Coordinates of C-alpha atoms in Angstrom, one line a residue:
Chain A
M7 CA 16.8 4.0 -17.0
T8 CA 18.4 2.1 -19.8
G9 CA 17.8 -0.5 -22.1
A10 CA 18.5 -3.0 -20.3
L11 CA 16.3 -2.7 -17.5
W12 CA 13.6 -1.9 -20.0
E13 CA 13.8 -5.3 -21.3
L14 CA 13.6 -6.8 -17.5
F15 CA 11.4 -4.5 -17.3
F16 CA 8.9 -5.8 -20.4
K17 CA 10.5 -9.0 -19.8
G18 CA 8.2 -8.4 -16.6
V19 CA 5.2 -7.6 -18.5
W20 CA 5.3 -10.5 -20.3
I21 CA 5.2 -12.9 -16.7
T22 CA 3.1 -11.0 -16.0
V23 CA -0.2 -11.3 -17.9
Q24 CA 1.3 -14.4 -18.6
L25 CA 0.2 -14.8 -15.2
M26 CA -2.9 -13.0 -15.1
V27 CA -4.6 -15.3 -18.8
Y28 CA -4.0 -18.4 -16.7
S29 CA -5.2 -17.7 -13.3
A30 CA -8.6 -15.5 -14.8
V31 CA -9.3 -18.5 -16.9
L32 CA -9.2 -21.1 -13.9
A33 CA -11.0 -18.5 -11.8
A34 CA -13.5 -18.1 -14.9
V35 CA -14.0 -21.6 -14.7
V36 CA -14.4 -22.6 -10.8
A37 CA -16.4 -19.3 -10.8
F38 CA -19.2 -20.7 -13.5
G39 CA -18.5 -24.2 -11.5
I40 CA -19.7 -22.7 -8.2
G41 CA -21.9 -19.8 -9.0
V42 CA -23.5 -23.0 -10.7
A43 CA -23.9 -25.3 -8.5
R44 CA -25.2 -22.5 -5.8
T45 CA -27.9 -22.1 -7.4
S46 CA -28.6 -25.7 -7.1
R47 CA -32.0 -27.6 -5.6
L48 CA -29.9 -30.5 -4.2
W49 CA -28.8 -28.5 -0.7
I50 CA -26.1 -30.3 -0.1
V51 CA -24.4 -29.0 -3.7
R52 CA -26.1 -25.3 -1.5
F53 CA -23.5 -25.7 0.9
L54 CA -20.2 -27.5 -0.3
S55 CA -20.5 -24.9 -2.7
G56 CA -21.3 -22.5 -0.6
V57 CA -18.5 -24.0 1.8
Y58 CA -15.9 -23.1 -0.9
V59 CA -16.6 -20.0 -1.3
E60 CA -17.1 -18.5 2.5
F61 CA -13.1 -20.6 3.0
F62 CA -11.6 -18.9 0.1
R63 CA -13.2 -15.6 0.5
G64 CA -12.2 -15.0 4.1
T65 CA -8.6 -15.9 3.4
S66 CA -5.9 -14.1 1.7
A67 CA -5.0 -14.7 -1.3
L68 CA -0.7 -14.5 -0.6
V69 CA -1.1 -16.5 2.5
L70 CA -3.1 -19.9 0.1
M71 CA -0.2 -18.7 -2.3
F72 CA 1.8 -19.1 0.3
W73 CA 0.6 -22.2 1.6
L74 CA 0.1 -23.6 -1.8
F75 CA 4.2 -22.7 -2.1
F76 CA 5.8 -24.0 1.1
A77 CA 3.3 -25.8 2.3
L78 CA 1.9 -28.4 -0.2
P79 CA 5.7 -29.7 -0.8
L80 CA 5.8 -31.2 1.9
L81 CA 2.8 -33.5 1.6
G82 CA 4.7 -34.7 -1.5
W83 CA 4.1 -32.3 -4.4
Q84 CA 6.3 -29.4 -5.2
L85 CA 4.7 -26.7 -7.4
A86 CA 6.5 -24.0 -9.9
G87 CA 6.4 -21.0 -8.7
L88 CA 4.0 -19.8 -11.7
W89 CA 1.6 -22.3 -10.6
A90 CA 1.1 -22.3 -7.1
G91 CA 0.5 -18.1 -8.8
T92 CA -2.4 -20.1 -10.5
L93 CA -4.0 -21.7 -8.5
A94 CA -3.9 -19.4 -5.9
L95 CA -5.3 -16.9 -7.4
G96 CA -7.3 -18.8 -10.0
L97 CA -9.1 -20.3 -6.7
S98 CA -10.0 -16.9 -4.4
Y99 CA -11.0 -14.8 -7.5
G100 CA -13.3 -17.3 -8.4
A101 CA -14.5 -17.4 -5.5
Y102 CA -15.0 -13.6 -5.6
G103 CA -16.1 -14.6 -9.7
S104 CA -18.8 -17.3 -8.5
E105 CA -20.7 -14.5 -6.4
V106 CA -21.2 -11.9 -9.5
V107 CA -22.4 -15.6 -11.7
R108 CA -24.6 -16.3 -9.2
G109 CA -26.4 -13.0 -8.5
S110 CA -26.4 -12.5 -11.8
L111 CA -28.3 -15.9 -12.7
Q112 CA -31.0 -15.5 -9.9
A113 CA -30.8 -11.5 -11.1
V114 CA -32.3 -12.8 -14.6
A115 CA -36.2 -12.5 -15.0
P116 CA -38.8 -15.6 -12.6
A117 CA -40.5 -15.3 -15.9
Q118 CA -37.9 -16.0 -18.4
R119 CA -36.8 -19.4 -16.0
E120 CA -41.3 -20.0 -16.2
A121 CA -41.4 -19.8 -20.0
A122 CA -38.5 -22.1 -20.9
I123 CA -40.0 -24.9 -18.0
A124 CA -43.4 -24.1 -20.3
L125 CA -40.9 -25.3 -23.1
S126 CA -40.4 -28.2 -21.7
F127 CA -37.0 -27.1 -21.4
T128 CA -34.3 -29.7 -20.2
P129 CA -32.4 -28.2 -17.3
W130 CA -29.5 -28.2 -19.0
Q131 CA -31.1 -26.2 -22.2
R132 CA -32.7 -23.9 -19.9
L133 CA -29.6 -22.7 -18.6
R134 CA -27.5 -22.6 -21.3
K135 CA -30.3 -21.4 -23.8
V136 CA -32.8 -18.7 -21.6
I137 CA -30.7 -17.7 -19.2
L138 CA -27.0 -18.3 -19.5
P139 CA -27.5 -15.4 -22.6
Q140 CA -29.2 -13.2 -20.0
A141 CA -26.8 -13.8 -17.4
V142 CA -23.2 -12.8 -19.0
P143 CA -23.7 -9.9 -20.0
E144 CA -25.1 -8.6 -16.8
M145 CA -21.7 -10.5 -15.4
M146 CA -19.7 -8.0 -17.7
P147 CA -19.0 -5.2 -15.6
P148 CA -18.7 -7.0 -12.1
F149 CA -16.1 -9.5 -13.9
N150 CA -14.0 -6.5 -15.8
N151 CA -13.8 -4.9 -11.7
L152 CA -12.2 -8.8 -11.2
L153 CA -10.6 -8.6 -13.6
I154 CA -8.0 -5.8 -12.4
E155 CA -8.3 -6.7 -8.6
L156 CA -6.6 -10.1 -10.0
L157 CA -4.1 -7.7 -12.3
K158 CA -3.5 -6.4 -9.1
G159 CA -2.9 -9.7 -7.7
T160 CA 0.0 -11.4 -9.7
A161 CA 2.4 -8.7 -7.7
L162 CA 2.1 -10.7 -4.8
A163 CA 3.4 -13.8 -6.9
S164 CA 6.3 -12.0 -7.3
L165 CA 7.1 -13.2 -3.4
L166 CA 7.5 -16.7 -4.4
S167 CA 10.3 -15.0 -7.0
I168 CA 8.1 -15.0 -9.9
G169 CA 9.9 -12.8 -12.7
E170 CA 7.3 -10.7 -13.1
L171 CA 6.5 -7.6 -12.7
T172 CA 6.9 -6.6 -9.5
F173 CA 9.9 -9.1 -9.0
Q174 CA 11.6 -7.8 -11.3
A175 CA 10.9 -3.7 -10.6
K176 CA 13.1 -5.3 -7.2
L177 CA 15.9 -6.8 -9.4
A178 CA 15.8 -3.4 -11.2
R179 CA 16.0 -1.2 -7.6
L180 CA 18.9 -3.7 -6.0
S181 CA 21.2 -2.9 -9.7
T182 CA 20.1 1.2 -9.9
G183 CA 19.0 1.7 -6.0
Q184 CA 16.6 4.5 -8.0
S185 CA 13.8 3.3 -5.9
A186 CA 11.6 6.5 -6.9
Q187 CA 12.0 5.4 -10.2
V188 CA 11.7 2.2 -10.8
Y189 CA 8.4 1.8 -9.2
G190 CA 6.8 4.8 -10.1
I191 CA 7.3 2.7 -14.1
I192 CA 6.1 -0.3 -12.5
L193 CA 2.9 1.6 -11.4
V194 CA 2.6 3.2 -14.5
L195 CA 3.2 -0.3 -16.4
Y196 CA 0.0 -1.9 -14.2
F197 CA -2.0 1.2 -14.7
V198 CA -1.9 0.7 -18.2
I199 CA -2.4 -3.1 -18.1
A200 CA -5.4 -1.8 -16.7
F201 CA -6.5 0.2 -18.9
V202 CA -6.3 -2.5 -22.3
V203 CA -7.5 -5.4 -19.8
T204 CA -10.6 -2.5 -18.6
R205 CA -10.7 -1.2 -22.6
I206 CA -11.6 -5.0 -23.9
M207 CA -14.3 -5.9 -21.4
R208 CA -16.1 -2.7 -22.7
L209 CA -16.1 -3.7 -25.9
L210 CA -17.1 -7.1 -24.6
E211 CA -19.7 -5.6 -22.5
R212 CA -20.9 -3.5 -25.5
R213 CA -21.6 -6.4 -27.7
A214 CA -22.6 -9.1 -24.7
K215 CA -25.7 -6.5 -24.7
A216 CA -26.1 -5.8 -28.1
S217 CA -27.0 -9.2 -28.5
I218 CA -29.8 -9.7 -26.6
G219 CA -31.0 -5.5 -27.6
R220 CA -29.3 -3.7 -24.3
A221 CA -26.9 -0.6 -24.3
P222 CA -24.3 -1.1 -21.7
E223 CA -24.5 2.0 -19.0
K224 CA -23.0 5.1 -18.6
S225 CA -19.0 5.6 -17.2
G226 CA -16.3 7.9 -17.5
W227 CA -13.7 7.2 -20.1
F228 CA -11.8 5.5 -17.9
S229 CA -13.4 4.8 -13.8
R230 CA -14.5 1.3 -13.1
R231 CA -18.0 1.2 -12.1
L232 CA -17.0 -0.1 -8.3
P233 CA -19.7 -2.8 -6.2
V234 CA -20.3 -0.5 -3.4
G235 CA -20.7 -3.5 -1.2
G236 CA -16.7 -3.6 -1.9
P237 CA -14.2 -6.9 -2.5
G238 CA -15.1 -8.2 1.0
P239 CA -18.3 -10.9 0.8
Q240 CA -20.5 -9.6 -1.2
V241 CA -23.8 -8.2 1.5
T242 CA -26.0 -7.1 -2.4
T243 CA -26.7 -9.9 -4.2
A244 CA -27.9 -8.4 -7.3
P245 CA -24.8 -6.8 -9.6
G246 CA -25.4 -3.4 -11.5
G247 CA -28.0 -3.6 -9.5
K248 CA -29.4 -0.6 -7.4
P249 CA -27.2 -1.2 -3.9
Chain B
M26 CA 6.8 -36.5 3.6
N27 CA 5.6 -34.8 6.9
T28 CA 2.8 -35.2 9.6
W29 CA 0.9 -32.4 12.0
S30 CA 2.6 -31.8 15.0
W31 CA -0.1 -30.2 17.6
E32 CA 3.4 -30.0 19.8
Y33 CA 4.3 -27.7 17.2
V34 CA 1.1 -25.9 16.3
G35 CA 1.3 -25.0 20.6
D36 CA 4.4 -23.9 20.6
I37 CA 4.6 -21.2 18.0
L38 CA 1.1 -20.1 19.1
P39 CA 2.6 -17.3 21.1
D40 CA 4.8 -15.6 18.5
L41 CA 1.9 -16.4 15.8
L42 CA -0.5 -14.7 18.3
S43 CA 2.2 -11.4 18.7
G44 CA 1.5 -11.4 14.6
L45 CA -2.1 -10.9 15.1
W46 CA -2.5 -8.0 17.2
V47 CA -0.1 -6.0 14.9
T48 CA -2.6 -7.0 12.1
V49 CA -5.3 -6.3 14.0
Q50 CA -3.6 -2.8 14.5
A51 CA -3.0 -2.3 11.1
T52 CA -6.1 -2.7 10.4
L53 CA -7.7 -1.0 12.3
L54 CA -5.7 2.4 12.2
G55 CA -5.3 1.3 8.1
S56 CA -9.3 1.4 8.2
L57 CA -9.2 5.1 10.4
V58 CA -7.2 6.3 7.1
A59 CA -9.2 4.8 4.8
F60 CA -12.6 6.1 6.3
A61 CA -11.5 9.9 6.6
L62 CA -9.4 10.3 3.0
G63 CA -12.0 8.0 1.2
L64 CA -14.6 11.2 2.7
V65 CA -12.1 13.7 1.9
W66 CA -12.1 12.7 -2.1
A67 CA -15.6 11.9 -1.6
L68 CA -16.8 15.2 -1.1
L69 CA -13.5 16.7 -3.8
L70 CA -14.9 14.9 -5.9
R71 CA -18.8 17.1 -5.3
S72 CA -16.7 20.4 -6.0
P73 CA -18.0 22.5 -8.9
S74 CA -14.3 23.0 -10.0
R75 CA -12.8 20.5 -12.4
W76 CA -9.7 22.0 -11.3
V77 CA -10.0 20.1 -8.4
T78 CA -12.0 16.6 -9.5
W79 CA -9.9 16.0 -12.5
P80 CA -6.7 15.8 -10.7
V81 CA -8.6 14.3 -7.5
S82 CA -9.9 11.8 -9.9
A83 CA -7.2 10.9 -11.8
F84 CA -5.0 10.5 -8.6
V85 CA -8.1 8.1 -7.5
E86 CA -8.5 5.3 -10.2
F87 CA -4.8 5.7 -10.6
V88 CA -4.5 4.2 -6.7
R89 CA -7.5 1.9 -7.7
N90 CA -5.9 0.1 -10.4
T91 CA -2.5 -0.4 -9.2
P92 CA -1.0 -3.1 -7.1
L93 CA -1.4 -2.4 -2.7
L94 CA 1.7 -4.9 -2.4
V95 CA 3.6 -2.1 -5.4
Q96 CA 2.5 0.7 -4.1
L97 CA 3.8 -0.4 -0.6
F98 CA 7.6 -1.1 -1.5
F99 CA 7.0 2.7 -3.0
L100 CA 6.6 4.8 0.1
F101 CA 8.4 2.7 2.1
F102 CA 12.0 3.0 -0.1
V103 CA 11.2 6.6 -1.4
L104 CA 9.7 8.0 0.9
P105 CA 13.8 8.2 3.7
G106 CA 14.1 9.6 0.2
W107 CA 11.8 12.0 1.1
G108 CA 13.4 13.3 4.6
L109 CA 10.3 10.8 6.3
T110 CA 11.2 8.3 7.9
F111 CA 8.5 6.1 9.6
D112 CA 9.0 2.8 11.1
P113 CA 7.9 -0.2 8.6
L114 CA 4.0 -0.1 10.5
T115 CA 3.1 3.3 10.3
T116 CA 4.5 3.0 6.2
G117 CA 1.9 -0.1 6.1
V118 CA -0.6 1.8 7.5
I119 CA -0.2 5.0 5.1
G120 CA -0.2 2.5 2.0
L121 CA -3.3 0.4 3.3
G122 CA -5.0 3.5 4.1
L123 CA -4.5 4.9 0.6
H124 CA -4.9 2.5 -1.1
Y125 CA -8.4 1.1 0.6
S126 CA -9.4 5.2 0.6
T127 CA -10.0 5.0 -3.5
Y128 CA -12.6 2.8 -2.6
T129 CA -14.3 3.5 0.4
A130 CA -14.7 7.0 -1.4
E131 CA -17.6 5.1 -3.9
V132 CA -19.0 3.7 -0.4
Y133 CA -19.8 7.8 0.9
R134 CA -20.5 8.3 -2.6
A135 CA -23.0 6.3 -3.0
G136 CA -24.4 7.1 0.0
I137 CA -24.5 10.9 0.0
D138 CA -26.3 9.5 -4.0
G139 CA -28.6 7.4 -2.0
V140 CA -30.0 10.1 0.5
P141 CA -33.3 12.1 -0.8
E142 CA -33.4 14.5 -3.4
G143 CA -35.8 16.1 -1.2
Q144 CA -33.3 16.7 1.9
W145 CA -31.0 19.3 -0.4
E146 CA -34.0 21.4 -1.1
A147 CA -35.7 21.2 2.4
A148 CA -31.6 22.3 3.6
T149 CA -32.5 25.4 0.6
A150 CA -35.8 25.8 1.4
L151 CA -34.9 26.7 5.0
S152 CA -32.0 28.6 4.0
L153 CA -29.2 26.4 6.0
P154 CA -25.7 27.3 5.1
R155 CA -23.8 24.8 2.8
R156 CA -21.5 23.2 5.5
R157 CA -24.8 23.6 7.6
T158 CA -26.5 21.1 5.5
W159 CA -23.6 18.7 5.0
T160 CA -23.0 18.2 8.6
S161 CA -26.5 18.2 10.2
V162 CA -28.5 17.5 7.3
I163 CA -26.9 14.7 4.1
L164 CA -24.1 13.0 6.1
P165 CA -25.7 12.0 9.1
Q166 CA -28.0 9.9 6.8
A167 CA -25.9 9.3 4.8
F168 CA -23.3 7.5 6.9
R169 CA -26.5 4.9 8.3
R170 CA -26.7 3.4 4.3
V171 CA -22.3 3.4 4.4
V172 CA -21.5 1.9 7.8
P173 CA -21.9 -1.6 6.0
A174 CA -20.6 -1.1 3.1
L175 CA -17.4 0.3 4.6
G176 CA -16.9 -2.8 7.1
N177 CA -17.0 -5.3 4.3
Y178 CA -13.6 -2.9 3.2
V179 CA -12.5 -3.3 6.7
I180 CA -12.5 -6.9 6.2
A181 CA -10.9 -6.6 2.8
M182 CA -8.2 -4.9 4.5
F183 CA -7.4 -7.1 6.7
K184 CA -6.9 -9.8 4.3
D185 CA -4.8 -7.9 2.9
T186 CA -2.2 -6.8 5.8
P187 CA 0.3 -10.6 4.9
M188 CA 1.4 -8.2 2.0
L189 CA 3.0 -5.5 4.5
A190 CA 5.8 -8.4 5.8
A191 CA 7.1 -7.7 2.3
I192 CA 8.0 -4.7 3.9
T193 CA 8.8 -6.0 7.6
V194 CA 5.7 -5.3 9.2
A195 CA 5.9 -7.7 12.3
E196 CA 2.2 -9.4 10.9
L197 CA 0.8 -12.8 11.1
L198 CA 2.7 -13.8 8.1
F199 CA 6.1 -12.4 8.8
Q200 CA 5.7 -14.4 12.0
A201 CA 5.2 -17.8 10.1
N202 CA 7.9 -17.1 7.3
S203 CA 10.7 -16.4 10.4
I204 CA 9.0 -19.3 12.6
S205 CA 9.5 -21.3 8.9
A206 CA 12.6 -19.6 8.1
T207 CA 14.6 -21.0 11.8
T208 CA 12.2 -25.2 11.9
F209 CA 12.5 -25.7 8.1
D210 CA 9.1 -26.9 8.5
Y211 CA 6.3 -24.8 6.6
M212 CA 3.3 -25.8 7.1
E213 CA 1.5 -25.6 10.6
P214 CA 2.4 -22.4 10.8
I215 CA 1.0 -21.3 7.9
T216 CA -2.2 -23.4 7.7
V217 CA -2.5 -21.9 11.0
V218 CA -2.7 -18.1 9.9
G219 CA -5.3 -18.9 6.9
V220 CA -7.3 -20.5 9.8
L221 CA -6.7 -18.3 11.5
F222 CA -8.0 -15.3 9.1
V223 CA -11.2 -18.2 7.9
V224 CA -11.7 -18.2 11.7
I225 CA -12.2 -13.8 12.0
S226 CA -13.0 -13.4 8.0
Y227 CA -16.0 -15.4 8.2
P228 CA -18.5 -14.0 11.5
T229 CA -17.2 -11.1 11.0
S230 CA -19.1 -11.2 7.7
L231 CA -22.1 -12.4 9.4
L232 CA -22.4 -10.3 11.4
L233 CA -21.9 -7.5 8.5
R234 CA -24.3 -8.9 7.3
V235 CA -27.3 -8.7 10.6
L236 CA -25.5 -5.4 11.0
E237 CA -27.3 -4.8 7.5
R238 CA -30.5 -5.3 7.7
R239 CA -31.0 -3.4 10.9
L240 CA -29.5 -0.4 9.2
V241 CA -30.1 -0.2 5.5
R242 CA -34.3 1.1 5.4

């Protein structure tokens, strides 16, 4: 492995991180928007947001990415690869995230909601001052999982020839022919990014839980706590709860 | 500006359906590998020896936290170098199965943990050998709890099969791509592929919810 190759890899890491951050921001916006909409009083809002979730969770992120990149130009819009990737990842992981948001909102003790009503808070105040501060710390561990899934999803963007880590690996393999080393190094680099992300999320979780006077759950030095329902359509409702 | 052509959709449908068949095969075979290996990891992780649990859990965490696509490339390009030559579908099945086995291990763990403590004690009281305790008492009860969650991973795997296109498995997305490469018209093939995914995975997830209500408690 020469210096030039390492430079190639670190350029790839940088684009991967960018792609992850952009899509995570979009996914967070979608997750909160759709998640709150799914607890709406109006059935039409609940229904439409439900359709969104089922559609984006039902189809494959890679197919969506291809559709945005190859089919959308035929409708007159050409997206740059990075934005097609961001949009596809943000929209589909946002759909998974919205289930986390919905589950956590519903897991807040009903008495809290009633108390807020008794204090004659407006619905917006209720959400902002009572429900969300208690729901957000519950969301952190499943959001950590989703963020890692999102990080792994960024590898898909290599098929749109965005110069992220997996794509750079392809170039490095073509120029050196050393498949085992190249892909081995890339896997370790992804693992390192995942490790850093998990640590940051643990820190945020500890802070968020401390702010409402709770201790974070115990967990291994690295291991993620996986929801037993799986990354597919979640059957369990309350995240962090007993399956 | 492109206009949607149903005629074109009709022309490409046979090719797409043959791709769908490969997708289904990859999903089912991958699931079998994932179910079997996941149980192996789950049992190994309960070993009392740290020399067993530490390497297994390190491996599981590594596989779980790195992208399936890169793992597929790794297997696809590296296995032949080790003298193991497989066709792309087999490589894909190994990759999918290995990746998802690290998830199903967690499902089995939860299922086994969910078996009440008293069942273990009862097995000890009957002085059942260790092996019999697992095969006749613990696992049959764990499996009931595990089925819906495993089903969810089958759906997740189904949605990850388009990645196999990157290692030249002739599944749905691969077919769509090769059609588009000759007609220069991406709209219909890729849209049909996306719709096929929703059409299959959504009813399956509804079915699993029913199954879950039946099996659990």
